[in-house]
Amino acid sequence: MTTLKDLEITYDKPNWCPGCGDFGVWVSLKNAIVQLNLNPWEVVLVSGIGCSSKLPYWVKTYGFNGLHGRPMPAAEAIRLANHGLTVIVVAGDGDQYGEGLSHFIHAARRNINITVLVHNNQIYGLTTGQYSPATDMGEKNKATPVPTVEAPVNPISLALSAGATFIARGFAGDNKQETELLIEAIKHKGFSFVDTMQPCVTFNHKNTFAWFYERVYKVETKNHDPKDKTEAFEIAESWPLRRLLKEGEKEQIATGIIYQEERPTWEDGIPQISTMRLVKQSIENIDINSILDELI
Amino acid sequence: MMQEMKSAKSGPPSMVDFQWLIGGEAGYGIMTVGAIMGKVFTRLGLSVFDYTEYPSLIRGGHNAYYVRASDEEIFCQKQPVDILVALNRETIDRHKHELTPQALVVYDPNVTKVESTEFTTQTLILIPFLELTKQVGADRLMINTVAVGASIALLYNDFSVLEGILKDIFGRKGEKVIALNVDTSRAGFDYVVKNFAGKSQIAIQEKPQENLFIGGAESLALGAIRAGVKFAAIYPMTPINAVLTTLSAYALKYNIVVKEPEDEIAGVNMAIGASFAGVRSIAATSGGGFALMVEGLGLAAQTETPLVVIEGMRPGPATGMPTWTDQGDVRFVLHAAHGDFPRIVVAPGDCLEAFTYVMEAFNLAEKYQMLVIVLTDKYLNEGHTTLKISNLKSQISNYKIDRGKMLTDEEALKETDYKRYLFTEDGISPRSIPGQQNGIALNGSDEHDEKGLYNETSKMRTTMMDKRFKKLDAVAKILPPPVIYGDKDASLTIVGFGSTKLPVLEAIKWLKKEGISVNFLQVVYLNPFPADVVLQILTGAKKTLVIEGNKTGQFESVVREKTGFVFSNHFRKYDGRPFYPEEIVEKVRSLL
Ligand SMILES: Cc1ncc(C[n+]2csc(CCOP(=O)(O)OP(=O)(O)O)c2C)c(N)n1
Ligand code: SF4
């Protein structure tokens, strides 16, 4: 049985700002690994660069901390090389929706069996608070002289249209729900995506824990059927807004499993790995004489 | 265009040494029939080299395919053309200046009009290509196939070799397709036998066949397959497309996962991911894609993930001339980085070396947990040549896989306090892979300590940097020294790298027949640079000439930087074309 202790790093501990939403996501991810009883050495956390991407340093599984925006391609290849592994991408919103957006779309359409956990704080944390592709319209910070007029990306809509087969939104203020979502995401066969609203207490003074508590609701309480793609799109489009808020209006932010479907995975379509994991295949004495014969 | 260099000086005579050229509009299968001709000559036991020129267009541009064949060993194309097959008038306009006085000019008089005064010494071979295709019920696009049959008839009196090749090539497409191709080319063959017997002064004498016919990119791919490549992420780009397609052709047979990523950034990060997970992996691109990969190269270096990247040069900057050749990325591949990190750069000079050095690249990458860049170019990648089967087979059987300090599952299990970046004598740390119990580690792009934890102290940073570079010192000790071809006490030493080896060796062969002794120093490993040996050879040389395919003498400046040696002569070309042996001969003559 895998325990929380097995996942503990003894020589270091998280250095996020006190109160940062990343703590909740970290706890939930470890809980999910424990509850799924995954062997820590068969889990690989692949991250980019940002506060959130430091997470793999503090979980005792295999980790690959790559480049800003590029954890996805590395994770895809890790999974193809060894599909016995549980591969989880840990990225920030800048990471995944800025530099890494095209990789996100391509991985989703391929339906590779990995889980993508985005810590969405709607801001660049590590670079000290510039606006991100997920920043709400009308926000002003040190990277924009006037309130931003750029509409934010809508990660859930994007994932839906890109072909992701498991799409959820979590919230760092609800560890129980986040743990459950991560468990379902990891269990899902295919590309699973959990966009997690993660307040940055230091730089994002708008989208705070309190702000979210007043706005989040769970889709299952409204009888949403995750198989219903049309309804999923409606939910996805309800927030974030591509306009300024009207007088007296208040956002409603859906959390929970918004969409799920079954579709063959990328790995399913690769006969080269159907009987044996790539990494287990011997490369000693590969005989290429028959190719030489074709060249005569 | 090539006119300016076609003074049609032939190389020294040999029994059979001719160059055949077919030209026509893109879309008429010029590339297919060129390759077929090369195969025919190979089966007849000749030494063969081919060279293509084509624009970056699928339809309508002019394609030219040169095949040179000889009964003595040849290394490259030459300038004069002995047989010109013109599928359209443009071919004649573009290439008539390349013809020898005795050349044969083959064309369809119903398609191509030639003035009676145009060719005074050459022999015209008029063949109604189009008419012949109609007679056998073939599509007009198959005039190329008629041309092959006709060409063979001018050189050799038996159709069966060509027939055998057509059967092999079209075998998978079924009897009908085979029969149509055989009939069509036989129509050309028979037409020449009937109407132009004895017109050609070239007659191939069949020799025992000991060669196969292979392209540079194919050689790279086969080397990778032999070395156990299991994962390739390659975004298409000339001139490495055949690396992708060759790997893909054998992907199922050898269980290789070959993927076309969304871009080269994904490509390099995928190759790194697969390698981290424990399989041999490769990325390949040309200069533009390599530019996108640069940040990833540093990631491989920092995480000490083995990585093999092929860079096939073509003329830049930007899109430049996509389908032509160049050697202008020397400085780029040597330095592409932010920050300092060790790398190996190897530049094979011919197909056998492409095969061999790629295999070796995989061993070096894993043994030293390092980035290995295999630097090639369009001329090498897209040219085909005969290779002695026995040479290739001995390379294949001599190759031993060396995965370096990669932990086995059992070894990993014995670890009690595993350190991914353990300090060692040679700088190389034992490497675990995901899935191994007790080998758990984080491989990170941040500077780190031995365990892999981020660490920014002055001491750790310095020690880790030194550790990574120690590996390069270890590599330098085991790399083979550069190769010298030719007489030891030659009156001139030519220095170069990569595919210029081919025309240089050809030129040396010709010069030797004139009694001029020239040798060639080929630098294969550009990094770590074999400075001591190179300096010793250069200072002992009577005269030196450095030759390379770029404007600013990038290679020359590297040699100077590493050795302090100042060259008095250089020969550079940057028009997208390869060097011709004639040009090198002329240059050498001017210096002696
Ligand atoms: C190629 C590149 N560009 C820029 C950076 C600088 N950078 C580091 S983290 C970051 C953004 C972090 O924001 P996010 O991904 O949302 O993560 P967070 O820190 O908010 O968790 C940026 C721009 C980088 N490391 N690499
Ligand atoms: S800057 Fe923001 S995201 Fe980063 S650790 Fe601090 S609170 Fe968390």
mmCIF file of N, CA, C and O in Angstrom, chain A residues 109-110 266, chain B residues 232-236 244 258-263 270:
data_model
loop_
_atom_site.group_PDB
_atom_site.id
_atom_site.type_symbol
_atom_site.label_atom_id
_atom_site.label_comp_id
_atom_site.label_asym_id
_atom_site.label_seq_id
_atom_site.Cartn_x
_atom_site.Cartn_y
_atom_site.Cartn_z
ATOM 1 N N ARG A 109 -6.129 16.301 -28.994
ATOM 2 C CA ARG A 109 -6.709 15.638 -30.173
ATOM 3 C C ARG A 109 -6.155 14.228 -30.327
ATOM 4 O O ARG A 109 -6.811 13.333 -30.824
ATOM 5 N N ARG A 110 -4.922 14.020 -29.877
ATOM 6 C CA ARG A 110 -4.344 12.666 -29.971
ATOM 7 C C ARG A 110 -4.959 11.722 -28.949
ATOM 8 O O ARG A 110 -4.849 10.506 -29.068
ATOM 9 N N TRP A 266 -4.177 7.423 -28.173
ATOM 10 C CA TRP A 266 -3.074 7.439 -29.130
ATOM 11 C C TRP A 266 -2.333 6.098 -29.082
ATOM 12 O O TRP A 266 -2.026 5.487 -30.093
ATOM 13 N N ALA B 232 11.210 8.323 -32.664
ATOM 14 C CA ALA B 232 11.656 9.444 -33.495
ATOM 15 C C ALA B 232 10.534 10.451 -33.585
ATOM 16 O O ALA B 232 9.379 10.087 -33.798
ATOM 17 N N ALA B 233 10.858 11.720 -33.383
ATOM 18 C CA ALA B 233 9.872 12.786 -33.525
ATOM 19 C C ALA B 233 10.454 13.773 -34.527
ATOM 20 O O ALA B 233 11.365 14.520 -34.212
ATOM 21 N N ILE B 234 9.944 13.733 -35.743
ATOM 22 C CA ILE B 234 10.553 14.514 -36.816
ATOM 23 C C ILE B 234 9.498 15.296 -37.588
ATOM 24 O O ILE B 234 8.578 14.720 -38.165
ATOM 25 N N TYR B 235 9.647 16.599 -37.578
ATOM 26 C CA TYR B 235 8.761 17.476 -38.346
ATOM 27 C C TYR B 235 9.381 17.631 -39.734
ATOM 28 O O TYR B 235 10.565 17.909 -39.844
ATOM 29 N N PRO B 236 8.590 17.443 -40.792
ATOM 30 C CA PRO B 236 9.189 17.409 -42.131
ATOM 31 C C PRO B 236 9.929 18.693 -42.502
ATOM 32 O O PRO B 236 9.471 19.790 -42.183
ATOM 33 N N LEU B 244 12.850 10.742 -41.959
ATOM 34 C CA LEU B 244 11.515 10.462 -41.435
ATOM 35 C C LEU B 244 10.849 9.320 -42.206
ATOM 36 O O LEU B 244 10.336 8.367 -41.612
ATOM 37 N N VAL B 258 7.444 6.239 -34.614
ATOM 38 C CA VAL B 258 7.876 7.384 -35.416
ATOM 39 C C VAL B 258 6.715 8.362 -35.471
ATOM 40 O O VAL B 258 5.628 8.010 -35.927
ATOM 41 N N LYS B 259 6.916 9.565 -34.977
ATOM 42 C CA LYS B 259 5.815 10.525 -34.910
ATOM 43 C C LYS B 259 6.216 11.839 -35.541
ATOM 44 O O LYS B 259 7.361 12.269 -35.465
ATOM 45 N N GLU B 260 5.200 12.452 -36.153
ATOM 46 C CA GLU B 260 5.379 13.776 -36.701
ATOM 47 C C GLU B 260 4.807 14.741 -35.670
ATOM 48 O O GLU B 260 3.598 14.829 -35.519
ATOM 49 N N PRO B 261 5.642 15.440 -34.943
ATOM 50 C CA PRO B 261 5.138 16.321 -33.883
ATOM 51 C C PRO B 261 4.514 17.583 -34.484
ATOM 52 O O PRO B 261 4.582 17.798 -35.694
ATOM 53 N N GLU B 262 3.916 18.409 -33.649
ATOM 54 C CA GLU B 262 3.272 19.626 -34.152
ATOM 55 C C GLU B 262 4.285 20.678 -34.585
ATOM 56 O O GLU B 262 3.972 21.569 -35.357
ATOM 57 N N ASP B 263 5.481 20.618 -34.086
ATOM 58 C CA ASP B 263 6.542 21.534 -34.496
ATOM 59 C C ASP B 263 7.869 20.991 -33.957
ATOM 60 O O ASP B 263 7.884 19.994 -33.257
ATOM 61 N N MET B 270 9.965 15.973 -27.211
ATOM 62 C CA MET B 270 9.534 14.566 -27.233
ATOM 63 C C MET B 270 10.745 13.641 -27.230
ATOM 64 O O MET B 270 10.780 12.658 -26.485
#
